mmCIF file with all atom_site columns, C-alpha atoms in Angstrom:
data_model
loop_
_atom_site.group_PDB
_atom_site.id
_atom_site.type_symbol
_atom_site.label_atom_id
_atom_site.label_alt_id
_atom_site.label_comp_id
_atom_site.label_asym_id
_atom_site.label_entity_id
_atom_site.label_seq_id
_atom_site.pdbx_PDB_ins_code
_atom_site.Cartn_x
_atom_site.Cartn_y
_atom_site.Cartn_z
_atom_site.occupancy
_atom_site.B_iso_or_equiv
_atom_site.pdbx_formal_charge
_atom_site.auth_seq_id
_atom_site.auth_comp_id
_atom_site.auth_asym_id
_atom_site.auth_atom_id
_atom_site.pdbx_PDB_model_num
ATOM 1   C CA . HIS A 1 1   ? 127.137 115.198 115.435 1.00 48.00 ? 1053 HIS A CA 1
ATOM 2   C CA . ARG A 1 2   ? 124.115 114.860 113.172 1.00 50.00 ? 1054 ARG A CA 1
ATOM 3   C CA . LEU A 1 3   ? 122.891 111.537 111.802 1.00 50.00 ? 1055 LEU A CA 1
ATOM 4   C CA . ALA A 1 4   ? 122.571 111.415 108.034 1.00 47.00 ? 1056 ALA A CA 1
ATOM 5   C CA . PRO A 1 5   ? 119.183 110.290 106.780 1.00 47.00 ? 1057 PRO A CA 1
ATOM 6   C CA . LYS A 1 6   ? 119.018 106.778 105.400 1.00 46.00 ? 1058 LYS A CA 1
ATOM 7   C CA . ARG A 1 7   ? 118.541 106.439 101.685 1.00 45.00 ? 1059 ARG A CA 1
ATOM 8   C CA . VAL A 1 8   ? 116.311 103.591 100.528 1.00 43.00 ? 1060 VAL A CA 1
ATOM 9   C CA . ALA A 1 9   ? 116.301 102.355 96.976  1.00 43.00 ? 1061 ALA A CA 1
ATOM 10  C CA . ARG A 1 10  ? 113.673 99.981  95.728  1.00 44.00 ? 1062 ARG A CA 1
ATOM 11  C CA . LEU A 1 11  ? 114.266 98.195  92.451  1.00 44.00 ? 1063 LEU A CA 1
ATOM 12  C CA . ASN A 1 12  ? 112.259 95.881  90.322  1.00 43.00 ? 1064 ASN A CA 1
ATOM 13  C CA . ALA A 1 13  ? 112.106 95.083  86.611  1.00 42.00 ? 1065 ALA A CA 1
ATOM 14  C CA . ARG A 1 14  ? 109.896 98.045  85.738  1.00 43.00 ? 1066 ARG A CA 1
ATOM 15  C CA . SER A 1 15  ? 110.628 100.919 88.249  1.00 44.00 ? 1067 SER A CA 1
ATOM 16  C CA . PHE A 1 16  ? 113.154 102.608 90.354  1.00 45.00 ? 1068 PHE A CA 1
ATOM 17  C CA . SER A 1 17  ? 112.507 104.560 93.520  1.00 47.00 ? 1069 SER A CA 1
ATOM 18  C CA . LEU A 1 18  ? 114.879 106.508 95.736  1.00 48.00 ? 1070 LEU A CA 1
ATOM 19  C CA . SER A 1 19  ? 113.904 108.270 98.922  1.00 49.00 ? 1071 SER A CA 1
ATOM 20  C CA . THR A 1 20  ? 116.070 110.338 101.165 1.00 51.00 ? 1072 THR A CA 1
ATOM 21  C CA . GLY A 1 21  ? 114.636 112.529 103.981 1.00 53.00 ? 1073 GLY A CA 1
ATOM 22  C CA . GLY A 1 22  ? 111.543 114.229 102.523 1.00 51.00 ? 1074 GLY A CA 1
ATOM 23  C CA . LEU A 1 23  ? 112.589 113.784 98.892  1.00 49.00 ? 1075 LEU A CA 1
ATOM 24  C CA . GLN A 1 24  ? 111.381 110.889 96.800  1.00 47.00 ? 1076 GLN A CA 1
ATOM 25  C CA . ILE A 1 25  ? 112.347 110.202 93.165  1.00 45.00 ? 1077 ILE A CA 1
ATOM 26  C CA . THR A 1 26  ? 110.496 107.621 91.213  1.00 45.00 ? 1078 THR A CA 1
ATOM 27  C CA . ARG A 1 27  ? 111.120 106.507 87.656  1.00 44.00 ? 1079 ARG A CA 1
ATOM 28  C CA . ASN A 1 28  ? 108.739 104.024 86.042  1.00 42.00 ? 1080 ASN A CA 1
ATOM 29  C CA . ARG A 1 29  ? 109.907 102.097 83.058  1.00 42.00 ? 1081 ARG A CA 1
ATOM 30  C CA . ARG A 1 30  ? 107.312 100.141 81.025  1.00 43.00 ? 1082 ARG A CA 1
ATOM 31  C CA . ALA A 1 31  ? 108.463 97.088  79.199  1.00 46.00 ? 1083 ALA A CA 1
ATOM 32  C CA . PRO A 1 32  ? 108.154 97.872  75.529  1.00 47.00 ? 1084 PRO A CA 1
ATOM 33  C CA . GLU A 1 33  ? 105.616 95.987  73.445  1.00 48.00 ? 1085 GLU A CA 1
ATOM 34  C CA . PRO A 1 34  ? 107.205 93.589  70.882  1.00 45.00 ? 1086 PRO A CA 1
ATOM 35  C CA . LYS A 1 35  ? 107.270 95.190  67.428  1.00 54.00 ? 1087 LYS A CA 1
ATOM 36  C CA . ALA A 1 36  ? 105.866 93.426  64.384  1.00 56.00 ? 1088 ALA A CA 1
ATOM 37  C CA . ASP A 1 37  ? 109.340 93.131  62.833  1.00 73.00 ? 1089 ASP A CA 1
ATOM 38  C CA . ASP A 1 38  ? 110.558 91.368  66.012  1.00 75.00 ? 1090 ASP A CA 1
ATOM 39  C CA . GLN A 1 39  ? 107.733 88.817  65.713  1.00 85.00 ? 1091 GLN A CA 1
ATOM 40  C CA . ARG A 1 40  ? 108.454 88.322  62.022  1.00 88.00 ? 1092 ARG A CA 1
ATOM 41  C CA . THR A 1 41  ? 112.179 87.754  62.673  1.00 91.00 ? 1093 THR A CA 1
ATOM 42  C CA . LEU A 1 42  ? 111.352 85.321  65.466  1.00 93.00 ? 1094 LEU A CA 1
ATOM 43  C CA . LYS A 1 43  ? 108.832 83.407  63.271  1.00 94.00 ? 1095 LYS A CA 1
ATOM 44  C CA . LEU A 1 44  ? 111.454 83.144  60.523  1.00 94.00 ? 1096 LEU A CA 1
ATOM 45  C CA . ILE A 1 45  ? 114.139 81.897  62.955  1.00 96.00 ? 1097 ILE A CA 1
ATOM 46  C CA . LEU A 1 46  ? 111.763 79.202  64.306  1.00 96.00 ? 1098 LEU A CA 1
ATOM 47  C CA . GLU A 1 47  ? 110.664 78.166  60.820  1.00 96.00 ? 1099 GLU A CA 1
ATOM 48  C CA . SER A 1 48  ? 114.265 77.892  59.664  1.00 96.00 ? 1100 SER A CA 1
ATOM 49  C CA . LEU A 1 49  ? 115.204 75.840  62.745  1.00 97.00 ? 1101 LEU A CA 1
ATOM 50  C CA . ASP A 1 50  ? 112.297 73.508  62.009  1.00 97.00 ? 1102 ASP A CA 1
ATOM 51  C CA . GLU A 1 51  ? 113.249 73.099  58.343  1.00 97.00 ? 1103 GLU A CA 1
ATOM 52  C CA . ASP A 1 52  ? 116.802 72.202  59.282  1.00 97.00 ? 1104 ASP A CA 1
ATOM 53  C CA . GLN A 1 53  ? 115.648 69.762  61.920  1.00 97.00 ? 1105 GLN A CA 1
ATOM 54  C CA . ALA A 1 54  ? 117.169 71.561  64.973  1.00 97.00 ? 1106 ALA A CA 1
ATOM 55  C CA . ILE A 1 55  ? 116.549 69.643  68.206  1.00 96.00 ? 1107 ILE A CA 1
ATOM 56  C CA . ASP A 1 56  ? 114.288 71.092  70.954  1.00 95.00 ? 1108 ASP A CA 1
ATOM 57  C CA . PRO A 1 57  ? 114.161 74.825  69.912  1.00 95.00 ? 1109 PRO A CA 1
ATOM 58  C CA . THR A 1 58  ? 113.251 76.910  72.951  1.00 93.00 ? 1110 THR A CA 1
ATOM 59  C CA . THR A 1 59  ? 112.259 80.626  72.952  1.00 92.00 ? 1111 THR A CA 1
ATOM 60  C CA . ILE A 1 60  ? 112.973 82.815  75.949  1.00 90.00 ? 1112 ILE A CA 1
ATOM 61  C CA . ASP A 1 61  ? 111.326 86.200  76.305  1.00 89.00 ? 1113 ASP A CA 1
ATOM 62  C CA . LEU A 1 62  ? 113.929 88.768  77.392  1.00 85.00 ? 1114 LEU A CA 1
ATOM 63  C CA . VAL A 1 63  ? 111.694 91.813  77.475  1.00 83.00 ? 1115 VAL A CA 1
ATOM 64  C CA . GLY A 1 64  ? 112.128 93.420  80.889  1.00 79.00 ? 1116 GLY A CA 1
ATOM 65  C CA . LYS A 1 65  ? 115.097 91.086  81.685  1.00 78.00 ? 1117 LYS A CA 1
ATOM 66  C CA . SER A 1 66  ? 117.785 92.353  79.433  1.00 79.00 ? 1118 SER A CA 1
ATOM 67  C CA . LEU A 1 67  ? 118.446 95.147  77.005  1.00 83.00 ? 1119 LEU A CA 1
ATOM 68  C CA . ILE A 1 68  ? 120.517 92.986  74.638  1.00 85.00 ? 1120 ILE A CA 1
ATOM 69  C CA . ALA A 1 69  ? 117.551 91.609  72.769  1.00 88.00 ? 1121 ALA A CA 1
ATOM 70  C CA . ASP A 1 70  ? 113.818 90.901  73.053  1.00 89.00 ? 1122 ASP A CA 1
ATOM 71  C CA . HIS A 1 71  ? 114.023 87.172  72.390  1.00 91.00 ? 1123 HIS A CA 1
ATOM 72  C CA . MET A 1 72  ? 116.578 84.378  72.795  1.00 93.00 ? 1124 MET A CA 1
ATOM 73  C CA . VAL A 1 73  ? 116.235 81.071  70.943  1.00 95.00 ? 1125 VAL A CA 1
ATOM 74  C CA . VAL A 1 74  ? 118.229 78.079  72.042  1.00 95.00 ? 1126 VAL A CA 1
ATOM 75  C CA . ALA A 1 75  ? 118.423 74.882  69.980  1.00 96.00 ? 1127 ALA A CA 1
ATOM 76  C CA . SER A 1 76  ? 120.681 71.889  69.407  1.00 97.00 ? 1128 SER A CA 1
ATOM 77  C CA . GLY A 1 77  ? 122.110 70.051  66.368  1.00 97.00 ? 1129 GLY A CA 1
ATOM 78  C CA . ARG A 1 78  ? 123.130 66.422  66.219  1.00 96.00 ? 1130 ARG A CA 1
ATOM 79  C CA . SER A 1 79  ? 126.820 67.138  65.548  1.00 96.00 ? 1131 SER A CA 1
ATOM 80  C CA . ASN A 1 80  ? 129.263 69.955  64.890  1.00 95.00 ? 1132 ASN A CA 1
ATOM 81  C CA . ARG A 1 81  ? 128.462 69.800  61.173  1.00 96.00 ? 1133 ARG A CA 1
ATOM 82  C CA . HIS A 1 82  ? 124.717 69.892  61.782  1.00 97.00 ? 1134 HIS A CA 1
ATOM 83  C CA . VAL A 1 83  ? 125.034 72.886  64.166  1.00 97.00 ? 1135 VAL A CA 1
ATOM 84  C CA . ALA A 1 84  ? 127.211 74.765  61.571  1.00 96.00 ? 1136 ALA A CA 1
ATOM 85  C CA . ALA A 1 85  ? 124.793 73.923  58.764  1.00 97.00 ? 1137 ALA A CA 1
ATOM 86  C CA . ILE A 1 86  ? 121.740 75.144  60.748  1.00 97.00 ? 1138 ILE A CA 1
ATOM 87  C CA . ALA A 1 87  ? 123.596 78.355  61.605  1.00 97.00 ? 1139 ALA A CA 1
ATOM 88  C CA . ASP A 1 88  ? 124.727 78.932  58.040  1.00 97.00 ? 1140 ASP A CA 1
ATOM 89  C CA . HIS A 1 89  ? 121.277 78.347  56.619  1.00 97.00 ? 1141 HIS A CA 1
ATOM 90  C CA . LEU A 1 90  ? 119.617 80.604  59.173  1.00 97.00 ? 1142 LEU A CA 1
ATOM 91  C CA . ALA A 1 91  ? 122.162 83.384  58.525  1.00 97.00 ? 1143 ALA A CA 1
ATOM 92  C CA . GLU A 1 92  ? 121.502 83.198  54.772  1.00 96.00 ? 1144 GLU A CA 1
ATOM 93  C CA . ARG A 1 93  ? 117.764 83.261  55.146  1.00 96.00 ? 1145 ARG A CA 1
ATOM 94  C CA . LEU A 1 94  ? 117.851 86.316  57.462  1.00 95.00 ? 1146 LEU A CA 1
ATOM 95  C CA . LYS A 1 95  ? 120.317 88.181  55.297  1.00 94.00 ? 1147 LYS A CA 1
ATOM 96  C CA . ALA A 1 96  ? 118.162 87.490  52.242  1.00 94.00 ? 1148 ALA A CA 1
ATOM 97  C CA . LEU A 1 97  ? 115.390 89.512  53.987  1.00 90.00 ? 1149 LEU A CA 1
ATOM 98  C CA . GLY A 1 98  ? 117.688 92.344  54.822  1.00 92.00 ? 1150 GLY A CA 1
ATOM 99  C CA . ILE A 1 99  ? 118.202 91.436  58.460  1.00 91.00 ? 1151 ILE A CA 1
ATOM 100 C CA . GLN A 1 100 ? 121.720 92.088  59.649  1.00 93.00 ? 1152 GLN A CA 1
ATOM 101 C CA . VAL A 1 101 ? 123.284 89.017  61.306  1.00 95.00 ? 1153 VAL A CA 1
ATOM 102 C CA . ARG A 1 102 ? 126.550 88.576  63.134  1.00 95.00 ? 1154 ARG A CA 1
ATOM 103 C CA . VAL A 1 103 ? 127.728 85.046  63.654  1.00 96.00 ? 1155 VAL A CA 1
ATOM 104 C CA . GLU A 1 104 ? 130.340 83.756  66.193  1.00 95.00 ? 1156 GLU A CA 1
ATOM 105 C CA . GLY A 1 105 ? 131.640 80.173  66.597  1.00 94.00 ? 1157 GLY A CA 1
ATOM 106 C CA . LEU A 1 106 ? 130.762 78.820  63.185  1.00 93.00 ? 1158 LEU A CA 1
ATOM 107 C CA . PRO A 1 107 ? 134.119 77.171  62.320  1.00 92.00 ? 1159 PRO A CA 1
ATOM 108 C CA . LYS A 1 108 ? 134.162 75.016  65.387  1.00 92.00 ? 1160 LYS A CA 1
ATOM 109 C CA . GLY A 1 109 ? 130.400 74.188  65.593  1.00 91.00 ? 1161 GLY A CA 1
ATOM 110 C CA . ASP A 1 110 ? 130.195 73.362  69.235  1.00 94.00 ? 1162 ASP A CA 1
ATOM 111 C CA . TRP A 1 111 ? 128.306 76.574  70.138  1.00 94.00 ? 1163 TRP A CA 1
ATOM 112 C CA . VAL A 1 112 ? 127.231 79.023  67.440  1.00 97.00 ? 1164 VAL A CA 1
ATOM 113 C CA . LEU A 1 113 ? 125.786 82.472  68.371  1.00 96.00 ? 1165 LEU A CA 1
ATOM 114 C CA . LEU A 1 114 ? 123.786 84.495  65.867  1.00 97.00 ? 1166 LEU A CA 1
ATOM 115 C CA . ASP A 1 115 ? 123.060 88.059  66.832  1.00 95.00 ? 1167 ASP A CA 1
ATOM 116 C CA . CYS A 1 116 ? 119.978 89.054  64.763  1.00 92.00 ? 1168 CYS A CA 1
ATOM 117 C CA . GLY A 1 117 ? 119.393 92.416  66.463  1.00 88.00 ? 1169 GLY A CA 1
ATOM 118 C CA . ASP A 1 118 ? 116.211 91.929  68.487  1.00 89.00 ? 1170 ASP A CA 1
ATOM 119 C CA . ALA A 1 119 ? 116.723 88.185  68.613  1.00 93.00 ? 1171 ALA A CA 1
ATOM 120 C CA . ILE A 1 120 ? 119.710 86.098  69.670  1.00 94.00 ? 1172 ILE A CA 1
ATOM 121 C CA . VAL A 1 121 ? 120.098 82.500  68.641  1.00 97.00 ? 1173 VAL A CA 1
ATOM 122 C CA . HIS A 1 122 ? 122.317 79.952  70.456  1.00 96.00 ? 1174 HIS A CA 1
ATOM 123 C CA . LEU A 1 123 ? 122.941 76.671  68.645  1.00 97.00 ? 1175 LEU A CA 1
ATOM 124 C CA . PHE A 1 124 ? 124.738 73.931  70.544  1.00 96.00 ? 1176 PHE A CA 1
ATOM 125 C CA . ARG A 1 125 ? 125.791 70.293  70.363  1.00 96.00 ? 1177 ARG A CA 1
ATOM 126 C CA . PRO A 1 126 ? 123.488 68.545  72.893  1.00 95.00 ? 1178 PRO A CA 1
ATOM 127 C CA . GLU A 1 127 ? 126.237 67.985  75.563  1.00 95.00 ? 1179 GLU A CA 1
ATOM 128 C CA . ILE A 1 128 ? 127.453 71.600  75.310  1.00 94.00 ? 1180 ILE A CA 1
ATOM 129 C CA . ARG A 1 129 ? 123.840 72.837  75.691  1.00 94.00 ? 1181 ARG A CA 1
ATOM 130 C CA . ASP A 1 130 ? 123.378 70.607  78.821  1.00 93.00 ? 1182 ASP A CA 1
ATOM 131 C CA . TYR A 1 131 ? 126.603 71.951  80.316  1.00 94.00 ? 1183 TYR A CA 1
ATOM 132 C CA . TYR A 1 132 ? 125.790 75.664  79.921  1.00 91.00 ? 1184 TYR A CA 1
ATOM 133 C CA . ASN A 1 133 ? 122.027 75.364  80.548  1.00 90.00 ? 1185 ASN A CA 1
ATOM 134 C CA . LEU A 1 134 ? 121.132 78.865  79.252  1.00 88.00 ? 1186 LEU A CA 1
ATOM 135 C CA . GLU A 1 135 ? 117.416 78.132  79.425  1.00 86.00 ? 1187 GLU A CA 1
ATOM 136 C CA . LYS A 1 136 ? 117.592 77.712  83.218  1.00 83.00 ? 1188 LYS A CA 1
ATOM 137 C CA . MET A 1 137 ? 119.724 80.835  83.678  1.00 80.00 ? 1189 MET A CA 1
ATOM 138 C CA . TRP A 1 138 ? 117.609 83.159  81.431  1.00 75.00 ? 1190 TRP A CA 1
ATOM 139 C CA . SER A 1 139 ? 114.142 81.670  82.366  1.00 72.00 ? 1191 SER A CA 1
ATOM 140 C CA . ALA A 1 140 ? 114.565 82.395  86.037  1.00 64.00 ? 1192 ALA A CA 1
ATOM 141 C CA . ALA A 1 141 ? 111.933 84.872  87.291  1.00 56.00 ? 1193 ALA A CA 1
ATOM 142 C CA . LEU A 1 142 ? 113.159 88.224  88.437  1.00 50.00 ? 1194 LEU A CA 1
ATOM 143 C CA . PRO A 1 143 ? 112.260 89.133  92.015  1.00 51.00 ? 1195 PRO A CA 1
ATOM 144 C CA . ASP A 1 144 ? 109.200 91.446  92.171  1.00 50.00 ? 1196 ASP A CA 1
ATOM 145 C CA . GLU A 1 145 ? 110.886 93.916  94.510  1.00 41.00 ? 1197 GLU A CA 1
ATOM 146 C CA . SER A 1 146 ? 114.008 94.180  96.553  1.00 44.00 ? 1198 SER A CA 1
ATOM 147 C CA . ALA A 1 147 ? 115.026 96.895  98.974  1.00 42.00 ? 1199 ALA A CA 1
ATOM 148 C CA . THR A 1 148 ? 118.545 98.062  99.659  1.00 45.00 ? 1200 THR A CA 1
ATOM 149 C CA . VAL A 1 149 ? 119.518 100.457 102.419 1.00 45.00 ? 1201 VAL A CA 1
ATOM 150 C CA . LEU A 1 150 ? 122.297 102.812 101.284 1.00 49.00 ? 1202 LEU A CA 1
ATOM 151 C CA . PRO A 1 151 ? 124.519 104.502 103.909 1.00 54.00 ? 1203 PRO A CA 1
ATOM 152 C CA . GLY A 1 152 ? 124.099 108.307 104.246 1.00 51.00 ? 1204 GLY A CA 1
ATOM 153 C CA . PRO A 1 153 ? 126.806 110.733 103.051 1.00 54.00 ? 1205 PRO A CA 1
#
């Protein structure tokens, strides 16, 4: 009865390494640099939120944390109507520049999500924002490296 070699996988935000017996496979993945268009879109989003008096806009860098977008912006409005108005104005401004925007939750106005491609915007009423606390969840640092031992075949 022969013991199968242990396979060890090491993961972190930028690389993957697998070793089994004498074979080692490593794949490095560099976090992409933000593109100029991404920065322009983010700047427009923040300016629009400021013009519409959004409360406490916060930007979260998602590069290396998620593939869904490069940036997440979280902000609040004073009421359902204020949240819906901020979202509507932002969508109009982005569409006027040729940026494709998908909007969810606009009729209710408690939590409106705008998917702007490389940026995602969450607009909340203050109590809904406090309940979901997206800033805490997405701002958490990723572990530098973790090791997992996989059983042999």
